[in-house]
Each structure stands twice: as C-alpha cells, then as structure tokens.
Amino acid sequence: MDGTLLLSGSHDETVRLWDVQSRQSVRCLAHKGPVTNAVIAAAPANMFLPDSRPAVPLPRFSRHLQAPEGGESGEVCVRLGLYAQDDEQTYLQKAERLKQLMNAVTDKALFGDGENTKLRVAELEEEVQTLKKVNKDLYDFSSQLLTKPT
C-alpha cells in the first residue's frame, strides 16, 4: 500500500508481483484461469497479534453440511467487509441519486407543487411566441437593409 509494489494479472493464468523501483518480478503466482482484475485489501490491524481474538466467534467446522439428526444447527451470520458486499451502492450510484434529488428539489422550487405549473407553462409559451415575433421582425429588417439597392 506504499506504492513500491505492483500487481499484474494476465490471460496466461499468472499473477505477478513487481518491485516498481527495480522493475523486477518479485513473485509469480499460478491460477486456474485468466486474471483480469484483483482487489487488494489491507489486513486487519490485530490479525498478526498472537493474543488477538476474532470479533465474532465462529463455531467449529463440521464434516457434513447438515446435522445428523436433521435438526437446525447453530448458525452464525458473518458480516463481510465492504469489498465483498454486493448490495452496497457505489459512489457513482450515490452521486447519481444525489443529482436526481437535487434536480427534483430545483424543479419543485421552480414550478411549485403542480398547482401553478399550467399557468407557468402558458406564460413561457407566450414569451416564446413574443421572442419568435421579435426574431422574425429583426430578420426581415436586416434582410431588407442588406438587399436594399444603393
């Protein structure tokens, strides 16, 4: 995480760890398929301490998927880190949602709650017609001025 190492994957089913400064391959790891992306996450701070205990105690692993009696076994729900969760919104999704909310607030401030919308639309249409008439008059005047014989 300090910028001295680089991780690269390839379609030849290998991942290489590179030393950036010396441009040397430090390690090569083989995989069962092409590696197109990787996520690097920092290890928890207490992971390498010998006296540390996990925050959620996990039960011992069983050899079988279901208990022999067919009854319910003790289940533990483990919350994965943010990188492994699929239901988390990305920053782009959050930004898009925020933009939609801001536009909705702006539209509501401009047009009201819908009561004055028809009146506002009529005023704007009248203004457009006035501007079209002024534009046509200006065009006619300028074309007459340019085509007038001297």
Coordinates of C-alpha atoms in Angstrom, one line a residue:
M1 CA 0.0 0.0 0.0
D2 CA 3.1 2.2 0.0
G3 CA 3.5 2.3 -3.8
T4 CA 6.6 0.2 -4.0
L5 CA 4.9 -3.0 -5.4
L6 CA 2.7 -3.5 -8.4
L7 CA 0.3 -6.4 -9.0
S8 CA -0.4 -7.5 -12.6
G9 CA -2.7 -10.3 -13.9
S10 CA -2.8 -11.7 -17.4
H11 CA -4.6 -14.2 -19.7
D12 CA -1.8 -16.7 -19.3
E13 CA -3.2 -17.6 -15.9
T14 CA -0.5 -16.0 -13.8
V15 CA -0.3 -13.0 -11.4
R16 CA 3.0 -11.2 -11.0
L17 CA 4.1 -9.0 -8.1
W18 CA 6.6 -6.4 -9.3
D19 CA 9.1 -4.2 -7.5
V20 CA 8.4 -0.8 -9.0
Q21 CA 11.8 0.8 -8.4
S22 CA 13.9 -2.1 -9.8
R23 CA 11.3 -3.2 -12.3
Q24 CA 11.9 -6.8 -11.3
S25 CA 9.3 -9.6 -10.9
V26 CA 9.3 -10.4 -7.1
R27 CA 6.8 -13.3 -7.3
C28 CA 4.7 -15.2 -9.8
L29 CA 1.5 -17.0 -8.7
A30 CA -0.3 -19.5 -10.9
H31 CA -4.1 -19.6 -11.2
K32 CA -6.7 -21.8 -12.8
G33 CA -7.9 -19.2 -15.3
P34 CA -7.1 -15.8 -16.7
V35 CA -6.8 -13.0 -14.1
T36 CA -8.4 -9.8 -15.3
N37 CA -8.8 -7.9 -12.1
A38 CA -7.8 -8.0 -8.4
V39 CA -8.8 -6.3 -5.2
I40 CA -6.1 -5.6 -2.6
A41 CA -7.4 -5.0 0.9
A42 CA -5.4 -4.1 4.0
A43 CA -5.2 -6.8 6.6
P44 CA -6.9 -6.0 9.9
A45 CA -4.6 -4.5 12.5
N46 CA -5.0 -7.3 15.0
M47 CA -4.5 -10.1 12.5
F48 CA -0.8 -10.6 13.2
L49 CA -1.0 -10.3 17.0
P50 CA -0.8 -13.7 18.8
D51 CA -3.2 -12.7 21.6
S52 CA -6.0 -11.3 19.4
R53 CA -9.4 -12.9 19.3
P54 CA -11.9 -12.6 16.4
A55 CA -14.8 -10.2 16.9
V56 CA -17.3 -12.9 16.0
P57 CA -16.6 -16.3 17.5
L58 CA -17.0 -19.0 14.8
P59 CA -18.2 -22.5 15.6
R60 CA -16.1 -25.5 14.7
F61 CA -16.4 -26.6 11.1
S62 CA -18.5 -29.8 10.6
R63 CA -17.6 -32.5 8.1
H64 CA -21.2 -32.6 6.9
L65 CA -23.4 -29.9 5.5
Q66 CA -26.5 -30.9 7.6
A67 CA -26.6 -32.1 11.2
P68 CA -27.1 -35.9 11.5
E69 CA -30.4 -35.5 13.3
G70 CA -31.7 -33.3 10.5
G71 CA -32.4 -30.5 13.0
E72 CA -31.3 -27.0 12.9
S73 CA -27.6 -26.5 13.8
G74 CA -26.2 -23.3 15.3
E75 CA -25.9 -20.8 12.5
V76 CA -23.7 -17.7 12.6
C77 CA -24.1 -14.8 10.4
V78 CA -20.8 -13.2 9.5
R79 CA -20.8 -9.7 8.0
L80 CA -18.2 -9.5 5.2
G81 CA -16.1 -6.4 4.6
L82 CA -17.3 -3.6 2.3
Y83 CA -15.4 -5.0 -0.7
A84 CA -17.2 -8.3 -0.6
Q85 CA -20.8 -6.9 -0.3
D86 CA -22.8 -6.7 -3.5
D87 CA -25.7 -4.7 -2.1
E88 CA -23.5 -1.6 -1.2
Q89 CA -24.0 1.3 -3.5
T90 CA -21.0 2.6 -5.4
Y91 CA -20.0 6.2 -5.2
L92 CA -21.3 6.8 -8.8
Q93 CA -24.7 5.4 -7.8
K94 CA -24.8 7.6 -4.7
A95 CA -23.8 10.6 -6.8
E96 CA -26.4 9.9 -9.4
R97 CA -29.1 9.5 -6.7
L98 CA -28.0 12.8 -5.1
K99 CA -28.1 14.5 -8.5
Q100 CA -31.7 13.2 -9.1
L101 CA -32.8 14.5 -5.7
M102 CA -31.2 17.9 -6.3
N103 CA -33.0 18.2 -9.7
A104 CA -36.3 17.2 -8.1
V105 CA -35.8 19.9 -5.4
T106 CA -34.9 22.5 -8.1
D107 CA -37.9 21.6 -10.3
K108 CA -40.2 21.8 -7.3
A109 CA -38.8 25.3 -6.4
L110 CA -39.2 26.5 -10.0
F111 CA -42.6 25.1 -10.8
G112 CA -44.2 24.6 -7.4
D113 CA -46.1 21.5 -6.4
G114 CA -48.0 21.3 -9.6
E115 CA -50.7 23.9 -8.8
N116 CA -49.1 26.7 -10.8
T117 CA -47.5 24.5 -13.5
K118 CA -50.1 25.1 -16.1
L119 CA -50.0 28.9 -15.5
R120 CA -46.2 28.9 -15.7
V121 CA -46.3 26.9 -18.9
A122 CA -48.8 29.3 -20.5
E123 CA -46.6 32.3 -19.5
L124 CA -43.5 30.6 -21.0
E125 CA -45.3 29.7 -24.3
E126 CA -46.4 33.4 -24.6
E127 CA -42.9 34.6 -24.0
V128 CA -41.6 32.1 -26.7
Q129 CA -44.2 33.5 -29.2
T130 CA -43.1 37.1 -28.4
L131 CA -39.5 36.2 -28.9
K132 CA -40.2 34.4 -32.2
K133 CA -42.1 37.6 -33.5
V134 CA -39.2 39.8 -32.4
N135 CA -36.7 37.5 -34.1
K136 CA -38.7 37.4 -37.4
D137 CA -39.0 41.2 -37.4
L138 CA -35.3 41.6 -36.8
Y139 CA -34.6 39.1 -39.6
D140 CA -36.9 40.9 -42.0
F141 CA -35.4 44.3 -41.2
S142 CA -31.8 43.1 -41.6
S143 CA -32.6 41.3 -44.9
Q144 CA -34.2 44.5 -46.3
L145 CA -31.3 46.6 -45.1
L146 CA -28.8 44.2 -46.8
T147 CA -30.7 43.8 -50.1
K148 CA -31.7 47.5 -50.5
P149 CA -30.2 48.9 -53.6
T150 CA -27.8 51.8 -53.0

